[in-house]
Each structure stands twice: as C-alpha cells, then as structure tokens.
Coordinates of C-alpha atoms and ligand atoms in Angstrom, one line a residue:
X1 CA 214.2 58.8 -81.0
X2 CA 211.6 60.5 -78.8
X3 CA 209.2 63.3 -80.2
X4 CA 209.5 64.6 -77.2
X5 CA 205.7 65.1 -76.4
X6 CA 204.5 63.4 -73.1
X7 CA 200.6 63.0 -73.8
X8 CA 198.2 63.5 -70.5
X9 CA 195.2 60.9 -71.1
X10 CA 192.3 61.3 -68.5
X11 CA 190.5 58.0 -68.6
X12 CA 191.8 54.5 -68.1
X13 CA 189.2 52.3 -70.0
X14 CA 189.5 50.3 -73.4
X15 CA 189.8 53.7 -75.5
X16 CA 192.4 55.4 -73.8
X17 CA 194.1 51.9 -74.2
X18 CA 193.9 52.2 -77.9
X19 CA 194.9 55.4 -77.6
X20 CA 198.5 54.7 -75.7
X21 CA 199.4 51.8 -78.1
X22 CA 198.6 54.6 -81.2
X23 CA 200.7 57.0 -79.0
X24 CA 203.8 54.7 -79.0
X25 CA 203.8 54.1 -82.4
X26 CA 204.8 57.8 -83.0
X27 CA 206.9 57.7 -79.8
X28 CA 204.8 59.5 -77.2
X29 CA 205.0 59.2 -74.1
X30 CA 201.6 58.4 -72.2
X31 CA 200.1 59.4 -68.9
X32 CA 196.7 58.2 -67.9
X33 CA 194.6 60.0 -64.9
X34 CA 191.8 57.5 -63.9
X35 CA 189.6 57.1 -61.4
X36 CA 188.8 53.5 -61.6
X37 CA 192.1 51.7 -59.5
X38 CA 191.7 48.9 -62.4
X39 CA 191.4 51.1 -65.2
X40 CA 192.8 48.4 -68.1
X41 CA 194.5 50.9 -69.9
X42 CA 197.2 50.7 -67.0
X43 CA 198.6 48.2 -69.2
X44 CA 199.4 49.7 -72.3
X45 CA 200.7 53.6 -70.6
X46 CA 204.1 54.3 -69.8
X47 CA 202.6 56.3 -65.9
X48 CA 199.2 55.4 -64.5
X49 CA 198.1 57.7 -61.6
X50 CA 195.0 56.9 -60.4
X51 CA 193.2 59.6 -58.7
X52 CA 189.5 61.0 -57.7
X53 CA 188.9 64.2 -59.4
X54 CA 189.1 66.0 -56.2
X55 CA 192.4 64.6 -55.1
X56 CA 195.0 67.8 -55.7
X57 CA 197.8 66.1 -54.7
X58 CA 197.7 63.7 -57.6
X59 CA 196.1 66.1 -59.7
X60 CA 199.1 68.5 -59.8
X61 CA 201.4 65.1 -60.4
X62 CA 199.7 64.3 -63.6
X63 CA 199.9 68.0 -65.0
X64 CA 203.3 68.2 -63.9
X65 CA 204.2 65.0 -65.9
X66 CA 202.7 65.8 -69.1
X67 CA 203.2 68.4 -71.7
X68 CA 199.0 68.2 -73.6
X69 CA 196.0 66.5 -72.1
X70 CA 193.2 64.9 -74.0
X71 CA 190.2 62.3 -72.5
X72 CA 188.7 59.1 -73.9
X73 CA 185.4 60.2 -72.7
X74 CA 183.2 63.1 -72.8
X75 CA 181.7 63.4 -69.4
X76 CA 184.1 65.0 -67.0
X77 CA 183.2 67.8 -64.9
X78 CA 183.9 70.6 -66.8
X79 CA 185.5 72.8 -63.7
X80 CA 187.9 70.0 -64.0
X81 CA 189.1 71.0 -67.8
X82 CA 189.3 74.4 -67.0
X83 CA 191.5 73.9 -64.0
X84 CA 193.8 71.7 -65.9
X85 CA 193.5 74.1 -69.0
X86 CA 194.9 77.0 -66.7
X87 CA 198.5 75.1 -67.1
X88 CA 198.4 72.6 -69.7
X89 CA 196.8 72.7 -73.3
X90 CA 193.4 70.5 -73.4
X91 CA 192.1 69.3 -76.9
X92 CA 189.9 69.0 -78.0
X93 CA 188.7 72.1 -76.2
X94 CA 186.7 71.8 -73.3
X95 CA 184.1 74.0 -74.6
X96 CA 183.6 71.5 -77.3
X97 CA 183.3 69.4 -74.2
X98 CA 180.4 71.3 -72.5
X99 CA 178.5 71.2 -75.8
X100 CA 178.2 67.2 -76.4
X101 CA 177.6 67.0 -72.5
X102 CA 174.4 68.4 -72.8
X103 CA 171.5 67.1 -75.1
X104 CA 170.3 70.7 -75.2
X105 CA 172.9 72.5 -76.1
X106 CA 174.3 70.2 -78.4
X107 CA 171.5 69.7 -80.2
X108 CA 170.8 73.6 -80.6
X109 CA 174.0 73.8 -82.1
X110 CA 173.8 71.3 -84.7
X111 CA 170.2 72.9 -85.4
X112 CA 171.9 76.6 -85.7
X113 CA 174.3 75.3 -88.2
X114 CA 171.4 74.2 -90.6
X115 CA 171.8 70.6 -89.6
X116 CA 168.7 68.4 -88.8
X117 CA 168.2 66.2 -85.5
X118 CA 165.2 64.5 -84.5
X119 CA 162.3 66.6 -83.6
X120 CA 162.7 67.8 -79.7
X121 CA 162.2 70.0 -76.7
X122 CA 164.2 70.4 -73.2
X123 CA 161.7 69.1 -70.7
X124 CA 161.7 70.1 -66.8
X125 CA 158.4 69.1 -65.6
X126 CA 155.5 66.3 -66.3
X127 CA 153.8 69.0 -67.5
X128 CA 156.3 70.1 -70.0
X129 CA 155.4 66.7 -71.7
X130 CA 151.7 67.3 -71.7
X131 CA 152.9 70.7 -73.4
X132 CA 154.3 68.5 -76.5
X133 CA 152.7 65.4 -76.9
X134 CA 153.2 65.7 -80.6
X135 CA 156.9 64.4 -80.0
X136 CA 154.9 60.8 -78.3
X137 CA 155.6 58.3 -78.7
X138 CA 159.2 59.4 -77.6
X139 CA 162.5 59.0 -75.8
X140 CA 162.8 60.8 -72.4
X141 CA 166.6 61.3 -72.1
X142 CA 168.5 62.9 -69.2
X143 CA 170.2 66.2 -70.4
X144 CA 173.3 65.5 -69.0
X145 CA 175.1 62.3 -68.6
X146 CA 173.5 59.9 -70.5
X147 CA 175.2 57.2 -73.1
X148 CA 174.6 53.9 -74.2
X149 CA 170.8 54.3 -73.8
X150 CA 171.3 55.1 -70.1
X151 CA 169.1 57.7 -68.3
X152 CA 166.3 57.3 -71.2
X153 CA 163.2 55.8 -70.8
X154 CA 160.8 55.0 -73.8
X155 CA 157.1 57.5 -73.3
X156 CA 154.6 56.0 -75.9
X157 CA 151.8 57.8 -74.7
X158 CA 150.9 60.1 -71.5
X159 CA 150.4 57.4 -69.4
X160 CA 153.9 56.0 -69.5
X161 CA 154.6 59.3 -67.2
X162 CA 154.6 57.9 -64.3
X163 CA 153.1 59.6 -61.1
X164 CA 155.9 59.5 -58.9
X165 CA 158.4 61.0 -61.1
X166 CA 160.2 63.9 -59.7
X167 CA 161.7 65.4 -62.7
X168 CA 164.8 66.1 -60.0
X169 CA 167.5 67.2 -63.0
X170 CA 166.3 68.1 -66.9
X171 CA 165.4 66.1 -70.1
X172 CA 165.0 66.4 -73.0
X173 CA 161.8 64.7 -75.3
X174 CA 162.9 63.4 -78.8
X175 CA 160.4 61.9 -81.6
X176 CA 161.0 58.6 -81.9
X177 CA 162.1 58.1 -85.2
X178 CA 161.3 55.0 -87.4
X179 CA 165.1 54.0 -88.2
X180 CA 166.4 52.5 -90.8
X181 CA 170.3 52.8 -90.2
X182 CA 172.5 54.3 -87.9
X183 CA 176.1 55.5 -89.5
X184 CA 179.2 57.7 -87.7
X185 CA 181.2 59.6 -89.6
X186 CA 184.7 60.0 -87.7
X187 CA 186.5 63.4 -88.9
X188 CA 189.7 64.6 -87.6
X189 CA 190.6 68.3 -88.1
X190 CA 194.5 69.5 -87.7
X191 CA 195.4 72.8 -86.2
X192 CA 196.1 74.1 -89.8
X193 CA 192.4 73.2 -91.0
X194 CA 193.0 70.0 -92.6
X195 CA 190.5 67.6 -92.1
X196 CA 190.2 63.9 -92.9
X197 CA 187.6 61.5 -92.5
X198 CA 187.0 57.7 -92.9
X199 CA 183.8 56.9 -95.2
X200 CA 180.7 56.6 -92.8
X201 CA 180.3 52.9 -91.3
X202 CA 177.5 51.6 -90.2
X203 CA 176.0 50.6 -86.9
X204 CA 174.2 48.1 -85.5
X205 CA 173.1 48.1 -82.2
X206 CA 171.6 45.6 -79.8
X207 CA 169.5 46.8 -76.4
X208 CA 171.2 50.4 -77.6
X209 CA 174.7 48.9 -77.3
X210 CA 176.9 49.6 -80.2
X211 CA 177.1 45.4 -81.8
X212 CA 178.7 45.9 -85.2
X213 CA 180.1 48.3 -87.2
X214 CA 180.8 48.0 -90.8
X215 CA 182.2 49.4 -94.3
X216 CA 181.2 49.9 -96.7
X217 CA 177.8 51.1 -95.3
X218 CA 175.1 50.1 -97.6
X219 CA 173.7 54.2 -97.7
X220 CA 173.0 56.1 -100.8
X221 CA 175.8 58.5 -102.4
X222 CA 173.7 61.6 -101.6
X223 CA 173.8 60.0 -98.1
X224 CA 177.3 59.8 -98.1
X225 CA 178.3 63.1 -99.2
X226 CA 175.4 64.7 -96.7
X227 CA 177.1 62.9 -94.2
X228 CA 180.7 64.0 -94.4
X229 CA 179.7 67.7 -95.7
X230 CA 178.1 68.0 -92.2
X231 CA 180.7 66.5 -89.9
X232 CA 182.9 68.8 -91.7
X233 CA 180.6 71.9 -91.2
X234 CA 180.6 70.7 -87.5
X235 CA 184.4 70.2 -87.0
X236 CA 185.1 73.5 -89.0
X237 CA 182.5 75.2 -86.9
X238 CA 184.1 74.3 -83.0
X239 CA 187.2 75.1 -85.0
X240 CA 188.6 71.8 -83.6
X241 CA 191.5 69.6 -83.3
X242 CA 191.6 66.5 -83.2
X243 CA 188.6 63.6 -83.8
X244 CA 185.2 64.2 -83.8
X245 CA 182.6 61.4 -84.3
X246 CA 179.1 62.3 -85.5
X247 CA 176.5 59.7 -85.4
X248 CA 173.6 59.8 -87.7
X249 CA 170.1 58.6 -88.0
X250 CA 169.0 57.3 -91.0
X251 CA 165.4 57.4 -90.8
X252 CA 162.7 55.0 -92.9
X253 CA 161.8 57.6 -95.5
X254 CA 165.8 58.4 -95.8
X255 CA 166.2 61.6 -93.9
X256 CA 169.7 61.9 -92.5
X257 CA 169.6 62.9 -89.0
X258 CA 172.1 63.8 -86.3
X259 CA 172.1 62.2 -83.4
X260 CA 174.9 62.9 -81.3
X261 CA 178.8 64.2 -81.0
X262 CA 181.2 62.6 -79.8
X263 CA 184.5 64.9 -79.3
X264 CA 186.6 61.5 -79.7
X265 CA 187.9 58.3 -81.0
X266 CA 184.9 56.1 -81.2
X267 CA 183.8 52.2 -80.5
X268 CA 182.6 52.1 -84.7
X269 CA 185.9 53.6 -85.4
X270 CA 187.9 49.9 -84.4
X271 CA 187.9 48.9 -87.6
X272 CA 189.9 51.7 -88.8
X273 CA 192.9 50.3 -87.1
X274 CA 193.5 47.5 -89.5
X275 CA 191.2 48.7 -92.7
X276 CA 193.0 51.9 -93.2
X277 CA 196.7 52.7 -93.1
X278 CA 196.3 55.5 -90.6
X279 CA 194.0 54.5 -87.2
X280 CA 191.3 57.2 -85.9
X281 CA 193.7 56.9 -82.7
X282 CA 197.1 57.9 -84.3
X283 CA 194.8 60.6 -86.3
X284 CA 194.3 61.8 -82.7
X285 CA 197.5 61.8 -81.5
X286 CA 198.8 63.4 -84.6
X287 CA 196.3 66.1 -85.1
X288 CA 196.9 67.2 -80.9
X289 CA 200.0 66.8 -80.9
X290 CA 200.7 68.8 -83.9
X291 CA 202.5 66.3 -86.0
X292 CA 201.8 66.3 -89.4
X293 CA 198.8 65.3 -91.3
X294 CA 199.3 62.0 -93.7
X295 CA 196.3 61.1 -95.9
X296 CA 194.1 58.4 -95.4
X297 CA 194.1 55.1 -97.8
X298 CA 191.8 52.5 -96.8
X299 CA 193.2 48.7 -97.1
X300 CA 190.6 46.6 -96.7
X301 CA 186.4 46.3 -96.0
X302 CA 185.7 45.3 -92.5
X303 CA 183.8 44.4 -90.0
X304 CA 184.0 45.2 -86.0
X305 CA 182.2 43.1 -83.5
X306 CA 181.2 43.8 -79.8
X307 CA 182.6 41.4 -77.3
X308 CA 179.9 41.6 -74.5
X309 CA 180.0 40.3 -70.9
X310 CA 180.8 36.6 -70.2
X311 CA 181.7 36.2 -74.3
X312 CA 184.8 36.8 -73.9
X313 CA 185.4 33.8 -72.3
X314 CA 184.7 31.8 -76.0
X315 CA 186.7 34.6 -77.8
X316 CA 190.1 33.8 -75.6
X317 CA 189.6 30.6 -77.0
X318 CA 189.2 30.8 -80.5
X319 CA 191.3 30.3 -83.1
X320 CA 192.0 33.5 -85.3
X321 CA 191.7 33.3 -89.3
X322 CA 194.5 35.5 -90.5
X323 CA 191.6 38.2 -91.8
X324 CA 190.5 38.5 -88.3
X325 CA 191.8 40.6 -85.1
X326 CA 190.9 40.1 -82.1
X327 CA 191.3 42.5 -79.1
X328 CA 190.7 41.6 -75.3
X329 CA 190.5 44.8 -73.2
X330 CA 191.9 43.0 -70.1
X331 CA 189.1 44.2 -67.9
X332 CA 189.2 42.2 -64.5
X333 CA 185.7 41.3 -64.2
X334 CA 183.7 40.1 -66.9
X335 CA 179.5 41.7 -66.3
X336 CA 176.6 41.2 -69.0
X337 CA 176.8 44.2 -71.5
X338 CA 180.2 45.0 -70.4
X339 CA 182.4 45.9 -73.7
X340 CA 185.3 42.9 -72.9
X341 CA 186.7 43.3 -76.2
X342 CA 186.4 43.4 -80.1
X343 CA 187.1 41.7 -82.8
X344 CA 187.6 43.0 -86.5
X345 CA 187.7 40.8 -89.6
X346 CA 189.0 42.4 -92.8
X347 CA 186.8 41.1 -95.6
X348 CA 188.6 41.9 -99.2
Ligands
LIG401 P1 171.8 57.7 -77.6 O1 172.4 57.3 -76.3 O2 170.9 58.9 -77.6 O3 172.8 57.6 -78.7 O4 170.8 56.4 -77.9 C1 171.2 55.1 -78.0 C2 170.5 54.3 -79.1 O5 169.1 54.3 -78.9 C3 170.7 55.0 -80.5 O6 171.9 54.6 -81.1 C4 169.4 54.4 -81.2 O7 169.6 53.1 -81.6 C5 168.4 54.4 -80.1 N1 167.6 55.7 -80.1 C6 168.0 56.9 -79.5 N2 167.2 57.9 -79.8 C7 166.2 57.4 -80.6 C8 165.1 58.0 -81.3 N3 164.8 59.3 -81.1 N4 164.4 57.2 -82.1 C9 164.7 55.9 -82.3 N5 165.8 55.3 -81.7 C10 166.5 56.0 -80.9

C-alpha cells in the first residue's frame, strides 16, 4: 500500500540515490530535480526531471509532482528554496540552508550557542590578513561554496599571500589546528522534538577527501557525550527536522571543535545502512515526511571505505565476503578523486 507521500529530491548524485532506495522502503514515491543530465540517481527514482535552476517550465513540473521537497546537498541558491517553499514544504528549512552555506554565519552561530570552532575571522582584503596574523599558519577558505577542501588554500606565513590576489568574493581565516581526529555526529530531529543520533564515527581523510569512516570511534567518553550534547543543542536550536550532520575536530591536546554542518545525510553516515537497523536515509525520510519515529539499535561495528576515481574498476571485480557491502554509484565516467562508490564491511 502507498503512504501516499510523493518526496521532491533536488539533486541527482550518489546521496539522493541513497535517499530514493530508503524512500521505497517506506513506499514513497521519489522525484529528483537535477541539473547534471547524468545525474546517477536517475536510476533508483520513480521521475527524473532534469532541469537548470532557471528553467520555469520544468521547475513548475517538479513542484507540481511532488507533495515535500528536500536536497542532498547544501549549496543551492537560496532564492531557489524560497520560490519552491512559496508552494511546497522544504525541510530541512532553507534558512537552516543559508546558515551552513556561509563559513561566517555558520560559524557565529555555533559560537553564539556556547559551542567552540577553530579560532577565526571573515577576511575581505590582503590586508585583513596582515590584521590577524595570529590565526597563521592558517586555512584561507572561500565563504561561500566551498567543500571537500575546495576554495581553501593553506597561508603558513605572510608571504604565502600572493600579490596578485584579488580577494574578488570573501573568506574566511581559520587557525590551523594540530588534529588528532576528525568524528560526525549524525542527529535526526522529528517534528515532535524527538531526536536520535548514531554514536559519533570517525573520519579519516586523504588530500581532504572523506577515506574511511568508522565505529566505534576510538574518542574518550567525555568526548562522546560533548559530542552528541552539542549536535543536539544545534538541531534543537534551528528547531529542525530531519538529519543534521556535525563534524568535529578533535584537536592534539583533546579539545572538541566544530567544524562544520551539514543539514543532511552524510558520506560517514554509509555505514549506518547495514550497522544499525534504521539507516540515516530512512531517518530522513521518516522524520520529513512525518512518519513515526522508531529507535535506533545498532547491529554491528563497521567500517566505510571511499571508492575513488579509476578504483572502481578493481571493486566491480571483487569478490564480496558476506561481512562486506559494496555499492557502485553508477556514475558514467570514472575521474581521479571522483566518489564512484563505497564499500562497508561489518566487523562483529
Ligand atoms: P572543510 O571543507 O572545511 O571541512 O575542510 C576539509 C578538511 O580539511 C577537513 O576535514 C580537515 O581534514 C582539513 N582542515 C580543514 N580546516 C582545517 C583546520 N583549520 N586545521 C586543520 N585541518 C583542517
């Protein structure tokens, strides 16, 4: 039997993928809106319209089809949600949206709430970095648009600002912090207030691409608890529906920073589709789409593994232990960094 609910997914890529197959599992109807003509998650929708942003035409047949909208990713024009908003419900709220699409304000926010980030400053001109040299050596990161360590550039000292830079759109200057671990916690909050989360995992990147991701992550208790009393203070804050991903910093000396928000499912949160009897995806479909909440058992420690560029190629090939599942996205052209696929092996 139907629930009746015909979900409007803007984004076409790996995520919103995940997202459909969670979405059919509670028998909801999908509708993607992508941009990209190839968009993989074509395959796994029941309607794929692929449209520009500025295409009205298309635009208006995607909100007629669907009853709620949500995105896989945060960085759509924000004119955009509101338009759509005018007719159909968006979660998580674009205003939530506007917040983790800008370093600045995002940052402020967390900062307002009592949280701690790395130390940092909005930067418009060379000469605001003169200003606050005691954040060198640093990361230079675009305000806006910016993920997977693109738009940053690494400032150890004054003379890594180069002459001929512009400063055409704003940054923002963040300490570089000696890491020890990265973790996300991955909350979702229900219209009613409840919240669940999965236990932190922890990340490890490669050239600031997300490589594995793991539970348990090896993090003190008081690290733990820190961890999911601020994600909660976050989600409970935006008042917000649906999954929220907070990564953290976990610096040498063992201060737990924030890093970013994510107002989604996330790439660390993979595993949860076979280590935990409820996904971070269907947690997203049922927490928009208003379906009840069930609470969240995990089955199994696991670990998820980036499949990168030409790897995949290897991965197609190999022969699965029945611990280990293995996803290929189904992207048309392999490139070098390019997430192809995953593959999670349960480990108890
Ligand atoms: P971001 O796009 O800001 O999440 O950065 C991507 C990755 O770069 C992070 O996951 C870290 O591994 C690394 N990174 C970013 N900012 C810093 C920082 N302030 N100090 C040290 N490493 C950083």
């Amino acid at each position: 039997m139907s629930n009746s609910i015909r979900l409007g997914v803007i984004g076409g890529g790996q995520l919103g993928s995940l997202l459909c197959v969670a979405a059919k599992k509670l028998n909801i109807e999908t509708v993607i809106l992508s941009d990209d003509k190839d968009g993989p998650a074509q395959k796994f929708c029941d309607h794929f319209i692929y449209s520009k942003y500025e295409n009205n035409e298309k635009i208006r047949e995607f909100i007629s089809k669907v009853d709620i909208v949500t995105y896989e990713f945060e960085n759509i024009p924000i004119d955009f949600l509101n338009l759509i908003e005018k007719e159909k419900k968006v979660l998580p709220n674009p205003k939530i949206n506007k917040i983790a699409q800008n370093r600045k304000l995002e940052k402020t926010f967390v900062n307002e709430l009592g949280i701690n980030t790395t130390d940092w400053t909005y930067i418009k001109t060379a000469e605001d970095i003169k200003k606050n040299q005691h954040l060198l050596p640093g990361l230079l990161k675009s305000n806006t648009l910016g993920y997977d360590g693109k738009g940053q550039f690494v400032l150890n000292s004054l003379d890594d600002v180069k002459q001929d830079w512009c400063f055409t759109s704003d940054y923002i200057l963040e300490k570089k912090v000696n890491l020890k671990k990265e973790i996300s916690v991955i909350i979702t909050r229900y219209s009613d207030g409840t919240m669940l989360y999965y236990e932190p995992i922890e990340n490890i990147h490669k050239n600031q691409i997300l490589h594995k991701s793991k539970i348990p992550a090896d993090i003190s208790e008081k690290i733990f608890k820190d961890a999911i009393d601020s994600a909660k203070k976050i989600a409970a804050n935006l008042s917000y529906i649906g999954v929220l991903t907070v990564e953290y910093f976990i610096t040498a000396n063992g201060k737990l920073l924030v890093n970013e928000l994510a107002p989604r499912f996330h790439n660390s949160g993979h595993l949860t589709i076979e280590a935990f009897n409820i996904s971070q995806f269907e947690n997203h479909v049922r927490a928009i789409c208003n379906l009840n909440s069930m609470q969240i058992k995990k089955i199994s420690n696991a670990e998820m593994r980036n499949v990168l560029g030409f790897e995949i190629q290897k991965y197609k090939k190999r022969n699965l232990k029945k611990n280990e599942f293995f996803y290929d996205y189904q992207k048309k052209e392999p490139r070098d960094g390019r997430k192809m696929g995953h593959l999670t092996v349960l480990k108890d």
